[in-house]
Tab-separated table of C-alpha atoms in Angstrom:
chain	number	residue	atom	x	y	z
A	796	MET	CA	24.257	90.528	-55.044
A	797	THR	CA	23.774	89.658	-51.540
A	798	GLN	CA	21.002	90.471	-49.351
A	799	LYS	CA	22.983	92.871	-46.881
A	800	ASP	CA	24.095	94.541	-49.946
A	801	LEU	CA	20.225	94.515	-51.561
A	802	SER	CA	19.311	96.625	-48.625
A	803	ARG	CA	22.143	98.639	-48.910
A	804	THR	CA	22.000	99.305	-52.453
A	805	ALA	CA	18.248	100.145	-52.459
A	806	TYR	CA	18.467	102.856	-49.445
A	807	ASP	CA	21.559	104.377	-51.574
A	808	HIS	CA	20.223	105.164	-55.071
A	809	LEU	CA	16.427	103.589	-55.240
A	810	TRP	CA	13.989	106.801	-53.821
A	811	MET	CA	11.169	104.797	-52.748
A	812	HIS	CA	7.713	106.112	-53.407
A	813	PHE	CA	5.814	108.082	-50.111
A	814	THR	CA	8.630	106.636	-48.194
A	815	ARG	CA	10.249	108.239	-44.812
A	816	MET	CA	13.822	107.221	-46.104
A	817	SER	CA	15.577	107.764	-42.646
A	818	SER	CA	13.764	104.816	-41.627
A	819	TYR	CA	16.155	102.817	-43.675
A	820	GLU	CA	19.831	104.054	-42.844
A	821	ASN	CA	20.197	101.417	-40.353
A	822	SER	CA	17.447	98.958	-41.033
A	823	PRO	CA	16.890	96.736	-43.890
A	824	VAL	CA	14.513	97.912	-46.651
A	825	PRO	CA	12.271	95.180	-46.965
A	826	THR	CA	12.586	93.464	-50.566
A	827	ILE	CA	10.036	90.978	-52.130
A	828	VAL	CA	11.643	89.434	-54.963
A	829	ARG	CA	8.450	86.643	-55.603
A	830	GLY	CA	4.689	86.216	-55.555
A	831	GLU	CA	2.151	82.976	-56.289
A	832	GLY	CA	-1.395	83.543	-56.402
A	833	THR	CA	-2.530	85.686	-53.211
A	834	HIS	CA	0.926	85.839	-51.697
A	835	VAL	CA	4.545	87.366	-51.718
A	836	PHE	CA	8.444	86.005	-50.336
A	837	ASP	CA	11.104	88.068	-49.850
A	838	ASP	CA	14.698	87.731	-50.482
A	839	LYS	CA	14.689	85.842	-47.320
A	840	GLY	CA	12.430	83.133	-48.563
A	841	LYS	CA	9.595	84.489	-45.860
A	842	ARG	CA	5.858	84.458	-46.850
A	843	TYR	CA	4.142	86.582	-46.874
A	844	LEU	CA	0.042	87.068	-47.846
A	845	ASP	CA	-0.496	90.289	-50.011
A	846	GLY	CA	-3.330	91.910	-48.174
A	847	LEU	CA	-3.457	94.816	-50.460
A	848	ALA	CA	-3.158	92.917	-54.405
A	849	GLY	CA	0.511	95.200	-54.218
A	850	LEU	CA	-1.861	98.114	-54.666
A	851	PHE	CA	-5.072	97.551	-55.618
A	852	VAL	CA	-3.551	96.228	-58.874
A	853	VAL	CA	-2.802	92.073	-58.823
A	854	GLN	CA	-6.191	91.284	-59.591
A	855	ALA	CA	-5.298	88.304	-61.176
A	856	GLY	CA	-3.006	87.114	-58.482
A	857	HIS	CA	1.260	86.701	-58.546
A	858	GLY	CA	2.946	84.136	-61.604
A	859	ARG	CA	-0.043	84.325	-64.057
A	860	VAL	CA	1.856	82.563	-66.372
A	861	GLU	CA	-0.019	83.251	-69.343
A	862	LEU	CA	-0.008	87.236	-68.524
A	863	ALA	CA	4.060	86.934	-68.349
A	864	GLU	CA	3.929	85.148	-72.094
A	865	THR	CA	1.358	87.758	-73.236
A	866	ALA	CA	4.370	90.556	-73.027
A	867	LEU	CA	7.249	88.359	-74.176
A	868	LYS	CA	5.563	87.197	-77.978
A	869	GLN	CA	3.903	91.205	-78.255
A	870	ALA	CA	7.524	92.569	-77.309
A	871	GLN	CA	9.110	90.333	-80.247
A	872	GLU	CA	6.212	91.131	-82.547
A	873	LEU	CA	6.287	94.985	-81.539
A	874	ALA	CA	7.416	96.226	-78.620
A	875	PHE	CA	6.665	100.036	-79.213
A	876	PHE	CA	5.003	102.736	-80.982
A	877	PRO	CA	3.500	105.526	-80.204
A	878	VAL	CA	-0.617	106.376	-80.754
A	879	TRP	CA	0.235	109.940	-81.718
A	880	SER	CA	-1.352	110.333	-85.542
A	881	TYR	CA	-0.861	106.327	-85.402
A	882	ALA	CA	-2.726	102.995	-84.433
A	883	HIS	CA	-1.696	99.553	-83.567
A	884	PRO	CA	-3.950	96.828	-83.372
A	885	LYS	CA	-3.675	96.139	-79.481
A	886	ALA	CA	-4.296	99.199	-78.580
A	887	ILE	CA	-7.179	99.218	-80.921
A	888	GLU	CA	-8.779	96.089	-79.590
A	889	LEU	CA	-8.213	97.194	-75.964
A	890	ALA	CA	-9.788	100.336	-76.656
A	891	GLU	CA	-13.048	98.733	-78.632
A	892	ARG	CA	-13.151	96.232	-75.252
A	893	LEU	CA	-12.870	98.983	-73.060
A	894	ALA	CA	-15.630	100.341	-74.577
A	895	GLY	CA	-18.028	97.477	-74.951
A	896	TYR	CA	-17.600	97.348	-71.537
A	897	ALA	CA	-18.588	101.259	-70.229
A	898	PRO	CA	-21.845	101.837	-69.434
A	899	GLY	CA	-23.855	104.168	-71.582
A	900	ASP	CA	-22.340	105.764	-74.687
A	901	LEU	CA	-18.443	105.418	-73.175
A	902	ASN	CA	-16.887	104.871	-76.420
A	903	LYS	CA	-13.598	106.961	-76.837
A	904	VAL	CA	-10.357	105.860	-74.970
A	905	PHE	CA	-7.424	108.076	-74.374
A	906	PHE	CA	-4.587	105.753	-72.845
A	907	THR	CA	-2.124	107.310	-70.098
A	908	THR	CA	0.247	105.026	-68.556
A	909	GLY	CA	-0.866	105.433	-65.094
A	910	GLY	CA	-4.634	106.598	-63.005
A	911	GLY	CA	-2.719	110.096	-61.909
A	912	GLU	CA	-2.078	110.301	-65.522
A	913	ALA	CA	-5.834	109.669	-66.043
A	914	VAL	CA	-7.389	111.786	-64.217
A	915	GLU	CA	-4.446	114.838	-65.699
A	916	THR	CA	-6.154	114.175	-68.419
A	917	ALA	CA	-9.940	114.083	-67.842
A	918	TRP	CA	-9.623	117.830	-65.904
A	919	LYS	CA	-7.838	118.688	-69.542
A	920	LEU	CA	-10.136	117.122	-71.523
A	921	ALA	CA	-12.993	119.012	-69.444
A	922	LYS	CA	-11.518	122.139	-69.490
A	923	GLN	CA	-10.909	122.202	-73.349
A	924	TYR	CA	-14.108	120.423	-74.028
A	925	PHE	CA	-15.938	123.599	-72.215
A	926	LYS	CA	-13.648	126.110	-74.495
A	927	LEU	CA	-15.147	124.239	-77.725
A	928	VAL	CA	-18.850	124.646	-77.071
A	929	GLY	CA	-18.469	128.051	-76.282
A	930	LYS	CA	-18.928	127.881	-72.192
A	931	PRO	CA	-14.902	128.767	-71.905
A	932	ALA	CA	-15.365	130.433	-67.842
A	933	LYS	CA	-16.024	126.825	-67.042
A	934	HIS	CA	-12.959	125.724	-65.900
A	935	LYS	CA	-12.902	124.638	-62.077
A	936	VAL	CA	-13.312	121.550	-60.562
A	937	ILE	CA	-15.375	119.950	-56.893
A	938	SER	CA	-13.633	116.403	-55.373
A	939	ARG	CA	-13.969	115.443	-52.013
A	940	SER	CA	-12.610	115.128	-48.437
A	941	LEU	CA	-9.573	113.464	-47.892
A	942	ALA	CA	-9.806	111.774	-51.535
A	943	TYR	CA	-6.762	110.756	-53.617
A	944	HIS	CA	-7.155	111.464	-57.186
A	945	GLY	CA	-2.974	111.185	-57.995
A	946	THR	CA	0.141	112.864	-57.557
A	947	PRO	CA	0.694	115.564	-60.893
A	948	GLN	CA	0.176	119.064	-60.088
A	949	GLY	CA	-3.141	118.634	-61.511
A	950	ALA	CA	-4.480	115.818	-60.233
A	951	LEU	CA	-3.104	116.846	-56.740
A	952	SER	CA	-4.911	119.640	-56.596
A	953	ILE	CA	-7.672	117.715	-57.107
A	954	THR	CA	-6.689	115.427	-54.228
A	955	GLY	CA	-8.617	116.555	-51.076
A	956	LEU	CA	-5.295	115.390	-48.651
A	957	PRO	CA	-3.807	118.921	-47.618
A	958	ALA	CA	-0.356	117.555	-45.976
A	959	LEU	CA	-0.139	115.721	-49.414
A	960	LYS	CA	0.084	119.438	-51.182
A	961	ALA	CA	1.703	121.440	-48.790
A	962	PRO	CA	5.278	120.859	-49.710
A	963	PHE	CA	4.230	121.631	-53.523
A	964	GLU	CA	1.811	124.705	-52.896
A	965	PRO	CA	1.310	126.967	-55.264
A	966	LEU	CA	-1.294	124.241	-57.389
A	967	VAL	CA	-3.294	124.264	-59.675
A	968	PRO	CA	-6.356	127.127	-59.102
A	969	GLY	CA	-10.077	125.677	-59.188
A	970	ALA	CA	-10.033	122.582	-57.240
A	971	HIS	CA	-12.878	122.748	-54.803
A	972	LYS	CA	-13.678	120.569	-51.843
A	973	VAL	CA	-16.740	119.169	-50.625
A	974	ALA	CA	-17.727	116.679	-47.852
A	975	ASN	CA	-16.810	112.896	-48.044
A	976	THR	CA	-19.882	110.028	-47.498
A	977	ASN	CA	-17.972	108.488	-44.251
A	978	ILE	CA	-21.289	108.012	-42.338
A	979	TYR	CA	-19.433	106.496	-39.264
A	980	ARG	CA	-18.143	110.490	-38.301
A	981	ALA	CA	-21.628	111.740	-40.664
A	982	PRO	CA	-21.889	115.707	-39.439
A	983	ILE	CA	-25.754	114.915	-40.177
A	984	HIS	CA	-28.081	112.254	-40.761
A	985	GLY	CA	-25.532	109.931	-39.562
A	986	GLU	CA	-28.534	107.048	-38.413
A	987	ASP	CA	-30.229	107.284	-41.355
A	988	PRO	CA	-28.147	106.739	-44.554
A	989	GLU	CA	-30.602	108.036	-47.162
A	990	ALA	CA	-30.605	111.211	-45.705
A	991	PHE	CA	-27.073	111.247	-44.947
A	992	GLY	CA	-26.617	110.417	-49.029
A	993	ARG	CA	-28.968	113.002	-50.064
A	994	TRP	CA	-27.173	115.593	-47.335
A	995	ALA	CA	-23.798	114.841	-49.029
A	996	ALA	CA	-24.889	114.977	-52.765
A	997	ASP	CA	-26.433	118.271	-51.722
A	998	GLN	CA	-23.283	119.682	-51.123
A	999	ILE	CA	-21.777	119.370	-54.383
A	1000	GLU	CA	-24.616	121.207	-55.540
A	1001	GLN	CA	-23.651	123.845	-52.758
A	1002	GLN	CA	-20.617	124.705	-54.237
A	1003	ILE	CA	-20.931	124.609	-57.794
A	1004	LEU	CA	-23.545	127.637	-56.329
A	1005	PHE	CA	-21.038	129.625	-54.819
A	1006	GLU	CA	-18.561	128.559	-57.037
A	1007	GLY	CA	-21.270	129.562	-59.970
A	1008	PRO	CA	-22.294	127.229	-62.603
A	1009	ASP	CA	-20.784	129.137	-65.099
A	1010	THR	CA	-17.390	128.690	-63.982
A	1011	VAL	CA	-18.013	124.801	-62.774
A	1012	ALA	CA	-16.518	122.729	-65.467
A	1013	ALA	CA	-16.421	118.877	-63.254
A	1014	VAL	CA	-16.822	116.921	-60.320
A	1015	PHE	CA	-14.464	113.832	-59.603
A	1016	VAL	CA	-15.621	111.084	-57.665
A	1017	GLU	CA	-14.816	107.663	-56.676
A	1018	PRO	CA	-17.428	104.990	-56.400
A	1019	VAL	CA	-15.677	104.145	-53.030
A	1020	GLN	CA	-13.307	106.661	-52.046
A	1021	ASN	CA	-9.789	104.874	-51.117
A	1022	ALA	CA	-8.562	107.454	-48.575
A	1023	GLY	CA	-9.786	107.914	-44.743
A	1024	GLY	CA	-10.772	104.326	-45.730
A	1025	CYS	CA	-12.958	103.144	-48.241
A	1026	PHE	CA	-16.090	105.357	-47.371
A	1027	PRO	CA	-18.769	103.658	-50.051
A	1028	PRO	CA	-21.412	105.591	-51.324
A	1029	PRO	CA	-25.166	106.060	-49.079
A	1030	PRO	CA	-27.627	104.995	-51.111
A	1031	GLY	CA	-29.161	107.359	-53.816
A	1032	TYR	CA	-25.843	109.160	-53.591
A	1033	PHE	CA	-24.885	108.714	-56.593
A	1034	GLN	CA	-28.639	109.063	-58.290
A	1035	ARG	CA	-28.549	112.803	-57.194
A	1036	VAL	CA	-24.755	113.819	-58.070
A	1037	ARG	CA	-25.711	112.865	-61.372
A	1038	GLU	CA	-28.816	115.101	-60.991
A	1039	ILE	CA	-27.293	117.996	-59.602
A	1040	CYS	CA	-23.923	117.536	-62.664
A	1041	ASP	CA	-26.885	117.465	-65.231
A	1042	GLN	CA	-28.500	120.431	-64.159
A	1043	TYR	CA	-25.818	122.555	-63.977
A	1044	ASP	CA	-24.109	121.238	-67.186
A	1045	VAL	CA	-20.959	119.692	-65.188
A	1046	LEU	CA	-19.196	116.325	-66.311
A	1047	LEU	CA	-19.803	113.561	-63.562
A	1048	VAL	CA	-15.914	111.788	-63.655
A	1049	SER	CA	-16.151	108.308	-62.302
A	1050	ASP	CA	-12.287	108.302	-60.558
A	1051	GLU	CA	-11.902	104.201	-60.638
A	1052	VAL	CA	-8.010	103.877	-61.047
A	1053	ILE	CA	-8.536	101.870	-57.333
A	1054	CYS	CA	-12.694	100.480	-57.939
A	1055	ALA	CA	-12.439	99.140	-61.852
A	1056	PHE	CA	-11.499	95.768	-63.095
A	1057	GLY	CA	-13.298	94.070	-60.088
A	1058	ARG	CA	-12.385	95.400	-57.312
A	1059	LEU	CA	-15.989	95.660	-56.262
A	1060	GLY	CA	-17.041	92.755	-58.542
A	1061	THR	CA	-18.101	94.819	-61.664
A	1062	MET	CA	-15.383	95.487	-64.613
A	1063	PHE	CA	-16.639	99.311	-63.844
A	1064	ALA	CA	-17.751	100.447	-60.319
A	1065	CYS	CA	-20.077	102.638	-61.919
A	1066	ASP	CA	-22.394	99.871	-62.919
A	1067	LYS	CA	-22.203	98.282	-59.176
A	1068	PHE	CA	-23.804	101.547	-57.939
A	1069	GLY	CA	-25.807	101.887	-61.290
A	1070	TYR	CA	-25.068	105.614	-62.705
A	1071	VAL	CA	-23.416	106.645	-65.949
A	1072	PRO	CA	-20.935	108.992	-65.587
A	1073	ASP	CA	-19.343	111.428	-68.618
A	1074	ILE	CA	-16.399	110.007	-67.977
A	1075	ILE	CA	-14.202	106.477	-66.452
A	1076	THR	CA	-10.542	107.129	-65.319
A	1077	CYS	CA	-8.975	103.730	-64.940
A	1078	ALA	CA	-5.425	101.913	-64.390
A	1079	LYS	CA	-4.181	99.955	-61.924
A	1080	GLY	CA	-6.268	96.145	-62.609
A	1081	MET	CA	-7.135	96.244	-66.285
A	1082	THR	CA	-3.348	94.014	-66.579
A	1083	SER	CA	-3.495	92.942	-62.942
A	1084	GLY	CA	-0.265	94.896	-62.491
A	1085	TYR	CA	1.907	93.091	-65.079
A	1086	SER	CA	2.487	95.979	-67.425
A	1087	PRO	CA	1.813	99.646	-66.558
A	1088	ILE	CA	-1.018	101.330	-68.357
A	1089	GLY	CA	-3.915	103.639	-67.597
A	1090	ALA	CA	-6.933	105.194	-69.516
A	1091	THR	CA	-9.581	108.184	-69.363
A	1092	ILE	CA	-13.020	106.862	-71.427
A	1093	VAL	CA	-15.007	109.370	-72.396
A	1094	SER	CA	-18.915	109.749	-73.651
A	1095	ASP	CA	-19.451	110.361	-77.825
A	1096	ARG	CA	-21.074	113.727	-76.106
A	1097	ILE	CA	-18.126	114.926	-74.933
A	1098	ALA	CA	-15.732	113.765	-77.501
A	1099	GLU	CA	-17.709	114.550	-80.233
A	1100	PRO	CA	-16.520	118.716	-80.550
A	1101	PHE	CA	-12.786	116.974	-80.943
A	1102	TYR	CA	-14.053	114.938	-83.286
A	1103	ARG	CA	-14.792	118.201	-85.410
A	1104	GLY	CA	-12.632	120.054	-88.104
A	1105	ASP	CA	-9.161	120.654	-87.001
A	1106	ASN	CA	-9.996	120.606	-83.475
A	1107	VAL	CA	-6.657	118.917	-81.586
A	1108	PHE	CA	-6.769	117.855	-77.703
A	1109	LEU	CA	-2.963	118.891	-77.395
A	1110	HIS	CA	-2.315	115.938	-75.064
A	1111	GLY	CA	-0.545	112.928	-75.146
A	1112	TYR	CA	2.001	110.581	-73.379
A	1113	THR	CA	4.140	109.360	-74.473
A	1114	PHE	CA	4.069	105.318	-73.489
A	1115	GLY	CA	-0.046	105.517	-73.535
A	1116	GLY	CA	-1.174	102.815	-75.122
A	1117	HIS	CA	2.198	101.029	-75.205
A	1118	PRO	CA	1.582	98.088	-77.470
A	1119	VAL	CA	3.066	95.420	-74.546
A	1120	SER	CA	0.459	96.711	-71.687
A	1121	ALA	CA	-2.373	96.693	-74.234
A	1122	ALA	CA	-1.819	92.704	-75.181
A	1123	VAL	CA	-0.880	92.325	-71.147
A	1124	GLY	CA	-4.684	94.072	-70.883
A	1125	LEU	CA	-6.673	92.422	-73.617
A	1126	ALA	CA	-5.130	89.149	-71.790
A	1127	ASN	CA	-6.239	90.237	-68.313
A	1128	LEU	CA	-9.454	90.977	-69.338
A	1129	ASP	CA	-9.476	87.194	-71.307
A	1130	LEU	CA	-8.239	85.723	-67.674
A	1131	PHE	CA	-11.155	87.540	-66.209
A	1132	GLU	CA	-13.856	86.238	-68.188
A	1133	ARG	CA	-12.918	82.473	-68.550
A	1134	GLU	CA	-12.493	82.441	-64.783
A	1135	GLY	CA	-15.709	84.568	-63.541
A	1136	LEU	CA	-13.422	87.211	-61.130
A	1137	ASN	CA	-16.007	89.008	-60.996
A	1138	GLN	CA	-18.656	86.713	-60.328
A	1139	HIS	CA	-16.540	85.695	-57.555
A	1140	VAL	CA	-16.045	89.001	-55.772
A	1141	LEU	CA	-20.064	89.136	-55.883
A	1142	ASP	CA	-20.270	85.632	-54.507
A	1143	ASN	CA	-17.213	86.146	-51.542
A	1144	GLU	CA	-17.518	89.808	-50.355
A	1145	GLY	CA	-20.286	89.321	-47.664
A	1146	ALA	CA	-18.274	86.238	-46.808
A	1147	PHE	CA	-15.346	88.714	-46.969
A	1148	LEU	CA	-17.161	91.556	-44.525
A	1149	ARG	CA	-17.881	89.236	-42.290
A	1150	THR	CA	-14.992	87.656	-41.245
A	1151	LEU	CA	-13.244	91.025	-40.449
A	1152	GLN	CA	-16.595	92.575	-38.625
A	1153	LYS	CA	-15.678	89.522	-35.880
A	1154	LEU	CA	-12.526	92.224	-35.615
A	1155	HIS	CA	-15.098	94.422	-33.779
A	1156	ASP	CA	-15.292	92.439	-30.465
A	1157	LEU	CA	-11.511	94.747	-30.165
A	1158	PRO	CA	-11.484	97.704	-28.504
A	1159	ILE	CA	-9.381	98.928	-30.699
A	1160	VAL	CA	-11.899	98.529	-34.070
A	1161	GLY	CA	-13.890	100.956	-34.657
A	1162	ASP	CA	-15.427	100.785	-37.976
A	1163	VAL	CA	-15.288	97.748	-40.538
A	1164	ARG	CA	-16.495	99.452	-43.999
A	1165	GLY	CA	-16.142	99.698	-47.882
A	1166	ASN	CA	-17.416	96.756	-50.856
A	1167	GLY	CA	-16.511	94.199	-52.943
A	1168	PHE	CA	-12.543	93.060	-52.413
A	1169	PHE	CA	-11.925	96.604	-50.637
A	1170	TYR	CA	-12.396	97.473	-47.122
A	1171	GLY	CA	-10.637	99.845	-44.015
A	1172	ILE	CA	-10.759	99.233	-40.615
A	1173	GLU	CA	-10.608	102.466	-38.256
A	1174	LEU	CA	-8.979	102.054	-35.412
A	1175	VAL	CA	-10.488	104.153	-32.495
A	1176	LYS	CA	-8.974	104.771	-29.417
A	1177	ASP	CA	-12.924	104.658	-27.413
A	1178	LYS	CA	-15.493	102.921	-28.985
A	1179	ASN	CA	-18.681	104.765	-27.494
A	1180	THR	CA	-16.776	108.455	-28.406
A	1181	LYS	CA	-15.177	107.160	-31.562
A	1182	GLU	CA	-12.258	109.159	-30.016
A	1183	SER	CA	-9.625	109.161	-32.699
A	1184	PHE	CA	-5.471	109.100	-31.861
A	1185	ASP	CA	-3.393	112.028	-31.274
A	1186	ALA	CA	-0.824	113.023	-33.408
A	1187	ASP	CA	1.953	111.193	-30.944
A	1188	GLU	CA	-0.169	107.777	-30.281
A	1189	ILE	CA	-0.525	107.957	-34.200
A	1190	GLU	CA	3.129	108.154	-34.454
A	1191	ARG	CA	4.449	105.609	-31.964
A	1192	VAL	CA	0.977	103.097	-32.203
A	1193	LEU	CA	0.695	103.185	-36.304
A	1194	TYR	CA	4.145	103.778	-37.600
A	1195	GLY	CA	5.955	103.113	-34.575
A	1196	PHE	CA	4.405	99.765	-34.253
A	1197	LEU	CA	1.398	98.384	-36.079
A	1198	SER	CA	2.801	98.852	-39.719
A	1199	LYS	CA	5.968	97.148	-39.010
A	1200	ALA	CA	4.308	94.369	-36.953
A	1201	LEU	CA	1.722	93.786	-39.599
A	1202	PHE	CA	4.414	93.431	-42.085
A	1203	GLU	CA	6.229	90.863	-39.777
A	1204	ASN	CA	3.587	88.929	-38.792
A	1205	GLY	CA	2.982	88.206	-42.546
A	1206	LEU	CA	0.293	90.345	-43.494
A	1207	TYR	CA	1.155	93.080	-46.323
A	1208	CYS	CA	-1.885	95.829	-45.787
A	1209	ARG	CA	-2.053	99.658	-45.258
A	1210	ALA	CA	-1.847	101.119	-42.025
A	1211	ASP	CA	-2.855	104.478	-42.505
A	1212	ASP	CA	-3.647	107.716	-40.744
A	1213	ARG	CA	-4.892	109.711	-43.882
A	1214	GLY	CA	-8.174	111.051	-42.525
A	1215	ASP	CA	-7.960	108.796	-39.217
A	1216	PRO	CA	-5.985	105.690	-38.522
A	1217	VAL	CA	-7.009	102.911	-40.813
A	1218	ILE	CA	-5.784	99.835	-42.071
A	1219	GLN	CA	-6.588	99.314	-45.763
A	1220	LEU	CA	-7.565	95.900	-47.189
A	1221	ALA	CA	-7.768	95.007	-51.177
A	1222	PRO	CA	-6.488	91.228	-52.032
A	1223	PRO	CA	-6.294	89.648	-55.210
A	1224	LEU	CA	-9.568	88.776	-56.616
A	1225	ILE	CA	-8.477	85.195	-56.151
A	1226	ALA	CA	-9.045	85.289	-52.472
A	1227	ASN	CA	-11.374	82.440	-50.494
A	1228	GLN	CA	-12.223	82.611	-47.425
A	1229	GLU	CA	-8.617	80.861	-46.217
A	1230	THR	CA	-7.665	83.902	-47.679
A	1231	PHE	CA	-10.180	85.931	-45.145
A	1232	ASP	CA	-9.783	83.969	-42.151
A	1233	GLU	CA	-5.862	84.721	-42.476
A	1234	ILE	CA	-6.040	88.197	-42.597
A	1235	GLU	CA	-8.376	88.285	-39.614
A	1236	GLN	CA	-5.994	86.072	-37.716
A	1237	ILE	CA	-2.735	88.365	-38.301
A	1238	LEU	CA	-5.377	91.042	-37.691
A	1239	ARG	CA	-6.895	90.085	-34.549
A	1240	ALA	CA	-3.358	89.141	-32.984
A	1241	THR	CA	-1.200	92.424	-34.201
A	1242	LEU	CA	-4.121	94.535	-33.289
A	1243	THR	CA	-4.470	93.197	-29.543
A	1244	GLU	CA	-0.839	93.824	-29.094
A	1245	ALA	CA	-0.961	97.894	-30.761
A	1246	TRP	CA	-4.102	98.089	-27.998
A	1247	ALA	CA	-1.814	96.579	-25.214
A	1248	LYS	CA	0.853	99.574	-26.252
A	1249	LEU	CA	-1.627	102.006	-26.179
């Protein structure tokens, strides 16, 4: 197929995700054909820095032959078998490996094929758990404003982005929202991180009390919240959330679909912030994207009722724990340990942040925030007042210019307005100072041009 034929066929037949399809009616569809290290290449041979690790996924970088060879070897040996009342060696080994990395007594691993399914699994599991222990009224969940937790009906209900949910309402009832940890726009205690963290955590307690503790099953939180633009937790925040959940017998679910597997420099991000959840949901970086897999990792305490008598968790996915994906996951984790990717992130996160903070001299840059190799740059119209863009300006500058211009200038990343206008950056974990400088230089030139268009 020629480049022109590929683009036309993509528009005619490939329904791209979260995409305004009309944009490509008369324009070529960007088509990526190859990856190498921290870069990808399109069908014209142009090179782009992958500033988003695909979609917070390609931790070990592109073109890792050993991961591809692992997939081939496993497919030749056992390409598929379900884990519905049966097991296969790679699923067993990967479950044990994940349990070994997980904190506390999180020893039970329920495999899915992605993050949204892992979140869906966690809510269903929480509901059934409380039925099994004699508290059937506990079914509601609490999550945070602007948080993204996936697209299945249950996970979408937990998601805190109204615009994403509106086309699919009515959704699953019982999902309630509280304040997030965006201290840049804190309504109170904005100059005192510890006080703000206590206030933000206490909003969870207030919501539990408002709904009734006997009706709330779980709290879903990301270690660093993705949507809205990389909100890290203030000091003491998660310790207070853990205390609240314990007080009211509410499960704490750490949604680490993005943050796990080195994105913040630890295998599980809850370890970096010093809390032990009841459930971890994860996916993306487990295989560095070389094969799809996800997991819901559950504490022994929560799993115990399901291991008694004739109790069954009536839930599953055909491709959950797929042999090829599980084998690739194991090889990817071997690679993590052999190359010290977590330590590499810890050693270089400060340099990445300092490089991005150079952009503060631009009038359009309001805030730079995040953790590890996961940062957001919030764009503003006025640095002094923190005034954001109106709907017309977002359409004209963010969608009409910035997203396309960054890509044309050689940087694949995300320019998004889920909350306030933010550019998100999460390169492969093999990135170094050369990568950081390339990101900063492309951003500087493109943001300067975007400001001129305002």
